[in-house]
Coordinates of C-alpha atoms in Angstrom, one line a residue:
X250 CA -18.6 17.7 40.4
X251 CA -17.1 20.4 38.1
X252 CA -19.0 22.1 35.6
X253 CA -18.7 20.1 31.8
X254 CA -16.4 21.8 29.2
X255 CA -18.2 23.3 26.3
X256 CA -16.9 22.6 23.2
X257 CA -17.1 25.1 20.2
X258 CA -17.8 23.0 17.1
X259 CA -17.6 19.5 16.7
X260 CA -16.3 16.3 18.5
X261 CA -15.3 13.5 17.0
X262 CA -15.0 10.4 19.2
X263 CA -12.9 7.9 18.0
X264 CA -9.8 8.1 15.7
X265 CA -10.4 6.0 13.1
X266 CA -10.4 6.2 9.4
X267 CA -14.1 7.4 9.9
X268 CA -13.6 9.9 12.9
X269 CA -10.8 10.9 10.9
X270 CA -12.5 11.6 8.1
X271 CA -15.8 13.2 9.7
X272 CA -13.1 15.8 11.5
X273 CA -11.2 16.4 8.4
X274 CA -14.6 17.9 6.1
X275 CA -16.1 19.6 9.5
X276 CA -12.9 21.7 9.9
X277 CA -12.6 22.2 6.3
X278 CA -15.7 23.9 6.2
X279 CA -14.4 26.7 8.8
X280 CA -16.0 25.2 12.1
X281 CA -13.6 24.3 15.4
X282 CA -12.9 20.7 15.6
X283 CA -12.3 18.1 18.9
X284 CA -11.5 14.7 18.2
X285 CA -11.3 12.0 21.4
X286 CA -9.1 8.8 21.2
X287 CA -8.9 6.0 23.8
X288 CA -5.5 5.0 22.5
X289 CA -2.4 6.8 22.5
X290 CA -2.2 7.5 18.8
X291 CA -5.0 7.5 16.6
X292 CA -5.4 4.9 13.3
X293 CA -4.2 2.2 15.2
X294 CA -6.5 -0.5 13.8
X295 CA -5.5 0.8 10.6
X296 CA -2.0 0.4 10.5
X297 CA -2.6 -3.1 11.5
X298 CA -4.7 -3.8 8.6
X299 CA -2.1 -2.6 6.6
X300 CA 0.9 -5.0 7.3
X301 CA 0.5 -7.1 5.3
X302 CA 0.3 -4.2 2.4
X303 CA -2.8 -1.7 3.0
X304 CA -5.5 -2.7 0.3
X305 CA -7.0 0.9 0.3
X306 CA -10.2 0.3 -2.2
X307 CA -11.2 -1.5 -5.2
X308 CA -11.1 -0.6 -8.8
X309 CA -14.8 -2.9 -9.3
X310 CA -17.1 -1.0 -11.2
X311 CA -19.6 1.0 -9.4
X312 CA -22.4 -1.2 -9.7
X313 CA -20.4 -4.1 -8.8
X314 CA -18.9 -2.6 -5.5
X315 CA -22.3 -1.5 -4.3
X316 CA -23.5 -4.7 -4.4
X317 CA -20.8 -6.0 -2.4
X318 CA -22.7 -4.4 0.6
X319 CA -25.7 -7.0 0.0
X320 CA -28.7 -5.8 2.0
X321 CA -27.6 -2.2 2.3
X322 CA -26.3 -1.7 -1.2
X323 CA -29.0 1.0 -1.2
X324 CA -27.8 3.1 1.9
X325 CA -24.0 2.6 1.0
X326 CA -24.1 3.4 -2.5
X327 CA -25.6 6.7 -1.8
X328 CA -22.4 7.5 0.6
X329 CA -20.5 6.2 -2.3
X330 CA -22.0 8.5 -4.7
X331 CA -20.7 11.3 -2.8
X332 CA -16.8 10.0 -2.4
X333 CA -16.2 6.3 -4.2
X334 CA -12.7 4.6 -4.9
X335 CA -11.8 6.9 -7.7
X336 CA -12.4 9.8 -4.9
X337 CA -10.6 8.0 -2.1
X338 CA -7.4 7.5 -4.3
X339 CA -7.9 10.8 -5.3
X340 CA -7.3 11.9 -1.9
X341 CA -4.8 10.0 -1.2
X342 CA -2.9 11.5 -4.0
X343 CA -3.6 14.6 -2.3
X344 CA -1.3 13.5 0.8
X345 CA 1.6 12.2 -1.6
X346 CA 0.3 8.7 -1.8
X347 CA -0.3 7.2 -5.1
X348 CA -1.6 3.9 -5.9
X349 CA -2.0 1.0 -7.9
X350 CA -4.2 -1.7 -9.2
X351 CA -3.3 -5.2 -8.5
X352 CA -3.9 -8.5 -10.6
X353 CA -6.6 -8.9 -8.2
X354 CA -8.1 -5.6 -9.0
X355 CA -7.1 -4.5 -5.0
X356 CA -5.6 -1.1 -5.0
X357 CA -2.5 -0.5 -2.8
X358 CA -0.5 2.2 -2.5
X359 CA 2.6 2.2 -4.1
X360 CA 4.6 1.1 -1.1
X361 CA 1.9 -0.8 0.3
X362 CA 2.2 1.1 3.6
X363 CA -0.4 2.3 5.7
X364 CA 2.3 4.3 8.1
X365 CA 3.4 7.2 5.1
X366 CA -0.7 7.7 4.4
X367 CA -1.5 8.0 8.1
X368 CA 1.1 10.2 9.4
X369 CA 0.6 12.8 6.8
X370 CA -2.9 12.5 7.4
X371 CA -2.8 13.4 10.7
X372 CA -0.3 16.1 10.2
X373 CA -2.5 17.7 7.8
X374 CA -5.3 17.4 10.4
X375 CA -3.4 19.1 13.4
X376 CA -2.0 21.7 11.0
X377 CA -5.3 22.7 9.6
X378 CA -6.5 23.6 13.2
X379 CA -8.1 19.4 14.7
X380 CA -7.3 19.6 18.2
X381 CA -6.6 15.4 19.2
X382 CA -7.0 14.3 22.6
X383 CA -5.3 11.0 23.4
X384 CA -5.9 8.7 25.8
X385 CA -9.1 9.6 26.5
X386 CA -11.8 6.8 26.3
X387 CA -15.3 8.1 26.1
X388 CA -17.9 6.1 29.0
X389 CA -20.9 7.6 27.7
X390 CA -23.5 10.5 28.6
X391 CA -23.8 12.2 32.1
X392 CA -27.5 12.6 33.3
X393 CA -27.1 16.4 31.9
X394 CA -26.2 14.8 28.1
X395 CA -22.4 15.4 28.6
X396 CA -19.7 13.3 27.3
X397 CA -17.9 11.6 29.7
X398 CA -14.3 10.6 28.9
X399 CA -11.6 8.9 31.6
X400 CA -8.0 10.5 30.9
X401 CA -4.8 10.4 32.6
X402 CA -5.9 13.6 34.4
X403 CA -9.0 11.9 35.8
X404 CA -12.9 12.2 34.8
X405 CA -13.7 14.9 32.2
X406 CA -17.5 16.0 30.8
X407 CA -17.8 17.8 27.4
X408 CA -20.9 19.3 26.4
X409 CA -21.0 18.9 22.7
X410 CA -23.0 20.9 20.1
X411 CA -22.5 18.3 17.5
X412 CA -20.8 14.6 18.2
X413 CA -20.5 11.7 15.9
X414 CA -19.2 8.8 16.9
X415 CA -17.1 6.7 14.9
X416 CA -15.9 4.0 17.5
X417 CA -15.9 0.7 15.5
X418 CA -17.6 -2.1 15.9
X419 CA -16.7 -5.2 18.1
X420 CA -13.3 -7.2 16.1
X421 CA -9.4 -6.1 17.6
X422 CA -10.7 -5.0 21.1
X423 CA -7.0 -4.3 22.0
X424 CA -7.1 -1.5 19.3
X425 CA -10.0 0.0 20.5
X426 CA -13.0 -1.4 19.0
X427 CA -14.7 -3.2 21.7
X428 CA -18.1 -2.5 21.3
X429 CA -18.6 -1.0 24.6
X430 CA -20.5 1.9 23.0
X431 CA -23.8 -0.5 22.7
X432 CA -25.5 -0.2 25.7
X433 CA -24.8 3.5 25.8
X434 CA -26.8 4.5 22.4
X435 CA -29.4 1.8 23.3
X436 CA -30.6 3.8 26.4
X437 CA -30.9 6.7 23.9
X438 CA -33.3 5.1 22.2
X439 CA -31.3 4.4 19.1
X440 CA -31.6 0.3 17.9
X441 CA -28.9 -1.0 18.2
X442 CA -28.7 -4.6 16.3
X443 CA -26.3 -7.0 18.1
X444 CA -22.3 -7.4 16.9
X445 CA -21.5 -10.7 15.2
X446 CA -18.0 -11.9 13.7
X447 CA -17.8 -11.0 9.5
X448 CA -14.8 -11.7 7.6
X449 CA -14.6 -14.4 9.9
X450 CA -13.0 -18.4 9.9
X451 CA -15.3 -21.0 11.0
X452 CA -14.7 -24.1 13.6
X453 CA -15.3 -27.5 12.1
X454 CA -13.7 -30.3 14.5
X455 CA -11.3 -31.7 12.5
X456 CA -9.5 -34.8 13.9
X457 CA -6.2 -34.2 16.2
X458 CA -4.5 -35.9 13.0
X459 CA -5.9 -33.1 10.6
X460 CA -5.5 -30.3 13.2
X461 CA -1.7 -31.2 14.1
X462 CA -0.3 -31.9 10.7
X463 CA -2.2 -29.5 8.4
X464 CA -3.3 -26.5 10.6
X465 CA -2.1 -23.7 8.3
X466 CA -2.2 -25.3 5.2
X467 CA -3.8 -23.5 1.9
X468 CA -6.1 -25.0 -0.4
X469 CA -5.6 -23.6 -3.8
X470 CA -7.3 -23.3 -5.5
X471 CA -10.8 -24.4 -4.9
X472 CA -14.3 -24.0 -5.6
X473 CA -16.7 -23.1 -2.8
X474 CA -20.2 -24.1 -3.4
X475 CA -22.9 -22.8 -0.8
X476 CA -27.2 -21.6 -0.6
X477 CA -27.9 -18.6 0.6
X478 CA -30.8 -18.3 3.0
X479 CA -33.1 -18.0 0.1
X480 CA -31.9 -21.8 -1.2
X481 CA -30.4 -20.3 -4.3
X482 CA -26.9 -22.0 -4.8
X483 CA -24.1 -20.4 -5.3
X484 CA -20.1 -20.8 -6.7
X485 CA -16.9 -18.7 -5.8
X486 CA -13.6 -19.5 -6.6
X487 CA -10.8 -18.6 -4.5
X488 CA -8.3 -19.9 -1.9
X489 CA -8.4 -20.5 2.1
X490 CA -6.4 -22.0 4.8
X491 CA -6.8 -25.1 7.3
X492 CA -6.9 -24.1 10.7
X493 CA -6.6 -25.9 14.3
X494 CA -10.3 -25.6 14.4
X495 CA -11.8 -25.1 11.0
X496 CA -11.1 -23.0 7.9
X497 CA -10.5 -19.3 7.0
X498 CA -9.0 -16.8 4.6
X499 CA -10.0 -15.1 1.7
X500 CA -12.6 -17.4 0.0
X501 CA -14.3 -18.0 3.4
X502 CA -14.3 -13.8 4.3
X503 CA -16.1 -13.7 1.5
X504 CA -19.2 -15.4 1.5
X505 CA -19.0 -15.6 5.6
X506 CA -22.3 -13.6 5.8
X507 CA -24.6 -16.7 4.1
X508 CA -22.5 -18.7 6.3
X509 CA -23.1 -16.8 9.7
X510 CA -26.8 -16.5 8.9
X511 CA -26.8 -20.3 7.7
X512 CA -25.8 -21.4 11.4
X513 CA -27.8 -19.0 12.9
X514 CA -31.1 -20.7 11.2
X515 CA -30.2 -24.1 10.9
X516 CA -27.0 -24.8 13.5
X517 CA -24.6 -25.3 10.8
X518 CA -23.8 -24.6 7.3
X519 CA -23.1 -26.7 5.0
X520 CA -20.1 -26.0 2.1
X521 CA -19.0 -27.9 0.0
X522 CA -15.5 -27.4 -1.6
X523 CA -14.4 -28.9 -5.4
X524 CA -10.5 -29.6 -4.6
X525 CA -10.4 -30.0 -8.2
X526 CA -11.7 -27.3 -10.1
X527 CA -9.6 -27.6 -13.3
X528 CA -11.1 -30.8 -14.0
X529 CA -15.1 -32.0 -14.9
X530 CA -16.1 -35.0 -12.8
X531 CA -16.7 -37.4 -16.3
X532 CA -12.6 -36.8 -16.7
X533 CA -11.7 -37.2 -12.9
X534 CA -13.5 -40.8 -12.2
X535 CA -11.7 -41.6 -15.6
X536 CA -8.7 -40.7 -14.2
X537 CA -9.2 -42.1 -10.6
X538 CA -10.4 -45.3 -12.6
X539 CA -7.1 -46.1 -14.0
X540 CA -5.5 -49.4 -12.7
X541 CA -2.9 -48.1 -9.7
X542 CA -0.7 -51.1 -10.8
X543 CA 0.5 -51.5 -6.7
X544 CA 0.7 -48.0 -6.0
X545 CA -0.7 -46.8 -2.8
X546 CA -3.6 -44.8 -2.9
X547 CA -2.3 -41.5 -2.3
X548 CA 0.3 -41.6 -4.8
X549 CA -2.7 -42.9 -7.0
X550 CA -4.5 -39.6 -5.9
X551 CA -1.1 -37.9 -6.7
X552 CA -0.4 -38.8 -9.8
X553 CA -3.7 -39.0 -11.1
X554 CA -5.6 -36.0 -9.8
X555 CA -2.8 -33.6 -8.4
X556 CA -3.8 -34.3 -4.9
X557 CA -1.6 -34.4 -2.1
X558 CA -1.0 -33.0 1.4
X559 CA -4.0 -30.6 3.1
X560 CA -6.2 -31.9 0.2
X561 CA -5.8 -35.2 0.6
X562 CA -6.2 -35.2 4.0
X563 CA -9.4 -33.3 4.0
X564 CA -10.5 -36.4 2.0
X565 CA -9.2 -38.8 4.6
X566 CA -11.4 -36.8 6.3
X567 CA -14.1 -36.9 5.7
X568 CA -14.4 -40.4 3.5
X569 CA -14.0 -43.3 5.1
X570 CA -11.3 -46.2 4.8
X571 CA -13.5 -48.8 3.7
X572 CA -15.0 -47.0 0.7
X573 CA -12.1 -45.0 -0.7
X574 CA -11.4 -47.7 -3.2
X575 CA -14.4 -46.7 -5.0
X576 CA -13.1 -44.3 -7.8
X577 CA -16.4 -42.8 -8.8
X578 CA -17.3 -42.1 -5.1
X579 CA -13.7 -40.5 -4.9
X580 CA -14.6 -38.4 -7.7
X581 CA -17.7 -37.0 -6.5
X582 CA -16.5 -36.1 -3.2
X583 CA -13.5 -34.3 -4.7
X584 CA -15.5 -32.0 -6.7
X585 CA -18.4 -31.4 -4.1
X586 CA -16.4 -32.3 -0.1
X587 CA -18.7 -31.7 1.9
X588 CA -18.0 -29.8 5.2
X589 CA -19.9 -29.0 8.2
X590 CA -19.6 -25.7 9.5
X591 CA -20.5 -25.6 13.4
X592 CA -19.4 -21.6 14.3
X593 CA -18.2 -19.0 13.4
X594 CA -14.6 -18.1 15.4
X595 CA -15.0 -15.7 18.2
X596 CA -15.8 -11.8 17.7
X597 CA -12.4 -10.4 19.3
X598 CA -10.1 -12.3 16.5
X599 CA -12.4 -11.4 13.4
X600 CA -11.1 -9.1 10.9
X601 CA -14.4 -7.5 11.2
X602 CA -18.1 -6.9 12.6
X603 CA -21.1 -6.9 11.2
X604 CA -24.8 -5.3 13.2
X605 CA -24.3 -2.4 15.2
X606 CA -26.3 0.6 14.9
X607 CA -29.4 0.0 12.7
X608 CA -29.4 2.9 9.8
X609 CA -33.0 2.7 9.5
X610 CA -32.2 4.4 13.4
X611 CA -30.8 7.5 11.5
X612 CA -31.7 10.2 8.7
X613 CA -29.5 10.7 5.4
X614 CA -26.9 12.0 7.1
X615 CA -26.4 9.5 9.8
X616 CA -27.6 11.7 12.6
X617 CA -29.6 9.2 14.8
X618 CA -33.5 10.3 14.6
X619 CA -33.9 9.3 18.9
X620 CA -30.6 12.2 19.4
X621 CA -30.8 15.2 17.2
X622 CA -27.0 16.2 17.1
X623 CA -25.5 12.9 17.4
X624 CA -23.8 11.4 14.2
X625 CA -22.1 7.8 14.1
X626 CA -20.0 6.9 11.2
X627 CA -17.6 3.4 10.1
X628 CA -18.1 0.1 11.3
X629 CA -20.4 0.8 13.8
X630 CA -23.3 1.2 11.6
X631 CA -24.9 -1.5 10.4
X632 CA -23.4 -2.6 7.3
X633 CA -20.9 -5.3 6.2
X634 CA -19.0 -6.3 3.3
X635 CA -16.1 -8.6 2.6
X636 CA -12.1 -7.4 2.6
X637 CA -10.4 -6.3 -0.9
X638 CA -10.7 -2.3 0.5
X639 CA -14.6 -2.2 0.4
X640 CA -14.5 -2.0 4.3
X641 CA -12.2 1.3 4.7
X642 CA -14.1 2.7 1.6
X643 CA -17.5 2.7 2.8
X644 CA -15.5 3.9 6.8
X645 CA -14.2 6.8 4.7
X646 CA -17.4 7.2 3.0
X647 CA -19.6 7.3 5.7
X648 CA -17.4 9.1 8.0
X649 CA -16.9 12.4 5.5
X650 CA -21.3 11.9 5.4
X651 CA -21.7 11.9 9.2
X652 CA -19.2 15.1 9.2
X653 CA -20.8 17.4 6.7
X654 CA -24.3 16.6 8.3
X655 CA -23.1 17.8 11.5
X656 CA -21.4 20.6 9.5
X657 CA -24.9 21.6 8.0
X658 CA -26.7 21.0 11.4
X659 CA -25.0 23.0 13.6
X660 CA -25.0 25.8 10.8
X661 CA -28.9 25.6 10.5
X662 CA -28.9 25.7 14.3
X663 CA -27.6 28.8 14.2
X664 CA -29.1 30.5 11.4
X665 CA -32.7 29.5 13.3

């Protein structure tokens, strides 16, 4: 076997937003850079987010988008302390890119394309000196701590002084992120906590009737009503969408953690959803009460309570025929229909992961306590948070962290 390549500085594995960023501060601060992709261009994942118009960061206030990370508010906020949304639109500015706050409070860039950020991202890169290697997909450590990388030119080793790994975490496989990395770390001793779906749409069962007629169908909008794992209720409004097998979109991403953990204590979760959420339940069963002088009942339901189409058929449903005549039951399950969550939908199609690479596995700046000179950065760490740009915030974030540590390592190293 030929003898590994040395590398000068540091190598980056993975081209993400995070390995990205983690190779952008490390050659900023004068040392030789290497970054590895298994793709043929780098950001891929990241274009693909941004199709449907990139939703960069948040305009929250601080406190508020901390604790969108829930149980690792703590460990994100101090990334975020360092380089928030006010710094990431910042640097985007810096690449040409300016942005905007939506009604939602989501902030876009001006075009709402990811394309015009990326590509003069990653000219900046290769002109300040980041030498990218595409199509090379790391396999993990030789027995002499090498990296090992298949490319089109066949098996290469790299002995790196400094690495971090920013490789994602298990959702898109086809762009990369297929969570082959696990078992590798593992046998380094770092804990690895397993990869489960976030940001996820749940199966249910409906009927073929449901699932046929009103498979992507939105509800909007509603109220979702939910216990965490603690039994403290809670209420989010929002909108979702019927699928084939259950329901997703934005109002389920966001509280898909309580509901993941739910089914993982209990088998399912329970949610309840108030179709109705412009109306108290005193005025509905008033209005459901009204004489339907011949009228079927869903045009009753129509006229008297706006519902029609996905809504009503969730109420067909779940109520059955023999008791829908009953206008105060009708009520009650209209503001509280129940549903029975059975799983969330599989890992590959998620928007994103949540486990990976315990922090409580790594110092302050995310080099893993088992592998002195081994950084990991983005989505493989073990953090989650719901879409509306905290995701590529924290990736961005973390990854600039991971890269300065190096940074500061490899000087220390050779000042010793």
């Amino acid at each position: 076997m030929s003898a590994a390549e040395r590398a000068a500085g540091v190598v980056v594995v993975g081209g993400g937003p995070a390995g990205l960023m983690a190779a952008e501060v490390a050659r900023a601060a004068g040392l030789p850079v290497d970054l590895y992709e298994a793709k043929g261009s780098v950001g891929r994942k990241f274009l693909i987010a941004g199709k449907g118009g990139l939703n960069l960061t948040h305009s929250d206030p601080f406190d508020a988008f901390v604790a969108r990370y829930r149980e690792r508010a703590d460990a994100v906020g101090a990334w975020l302390r360092d380089f928030d949304a006010d710094a990431l639109r910042a640097w985007a500015r810096g690449l040409g890119i300016d942005t905007y706050v939506g009604s939602s409070g989501r902030v876009f860039p001006l075009d709402r394309k990811a394309a015009p950020l990326l590509r003069g991202w990653v000219r900046r890169l290769k002109d300040a000196g980041v030498r990218m290697h595409v199509h090379h997909r790391w396999t993990g450590w030789d027995d002499a701590g090498a990296l090992r990388f298949d490319t089109p030119a066949g098996a290469l080793r790299v002995q790196a002084p400094a690495t971090v790994l920013a490789l994602g975490g298990g959702s898109w496989p086809q762009l990369g992120s297929d969570g082959a990395w696990q078992p590798w770390l593992a046998a380094r001793g770092v804990d690895v906590r397993p990869l489960a779906p976030a940001n996820c749409g749940f199966d249910i069962g409906w009927s073929e009737h449901l699932a046929g007629r009103h498979a992507g169908a939105p509800l909007k909008p509603v109220v979702a009503h939910w216990r965490d794992g603690a039994g403290v209720a809670h209420a989010l409004q929002g909108e979702c969408v019927l699928t084939a097998t259950g329901i997703e979109g934005s109002l389920i991403y966001a509280i898909a953690a309580d509901l993941r953990e739910a089914i993982a204590r209990e088998g399912a979760a329970r949610l309840d959803l108030d179709l109705v959420p412009g109306r108290d339940l005193a005025r509905l069963q008033r209005d459901l009460d009204r004489p339907r002088s011949g009228r079927s009942l869903s045009e009753h339901l129509r006229r008297q309570a706006g519902i029609g189409g996905a809504k009503a058929a969730l109420l067909h449903e779940v109520l059955p025929a023999a008791v829908r005549g009953d206008a105060a039951l009708l009520a009650r399950t209209l503001k509280r229909l129940p549903l029975r969550l059975l799983r969330p939908r599989p890992l590959a199609e998620t928007i994103s992961s949540a486990g990976g690479v315990r922090l409580e596995a790594f110092d302050a700046g995310l080099m893993a306590q088992t592998a002195p000179g081994l950084f990991c950065a983005g989505e493989m760490l073990d953090w989650e948070a719901p879409t509306g740009g905290y995701l590529l915030t924290a990736c961005f974030a973390s990854g600039r962290r991971a890269g300065l540590a190096a940074v500061e390592w490899l000087r220390a190293g050779a000042a010793a």
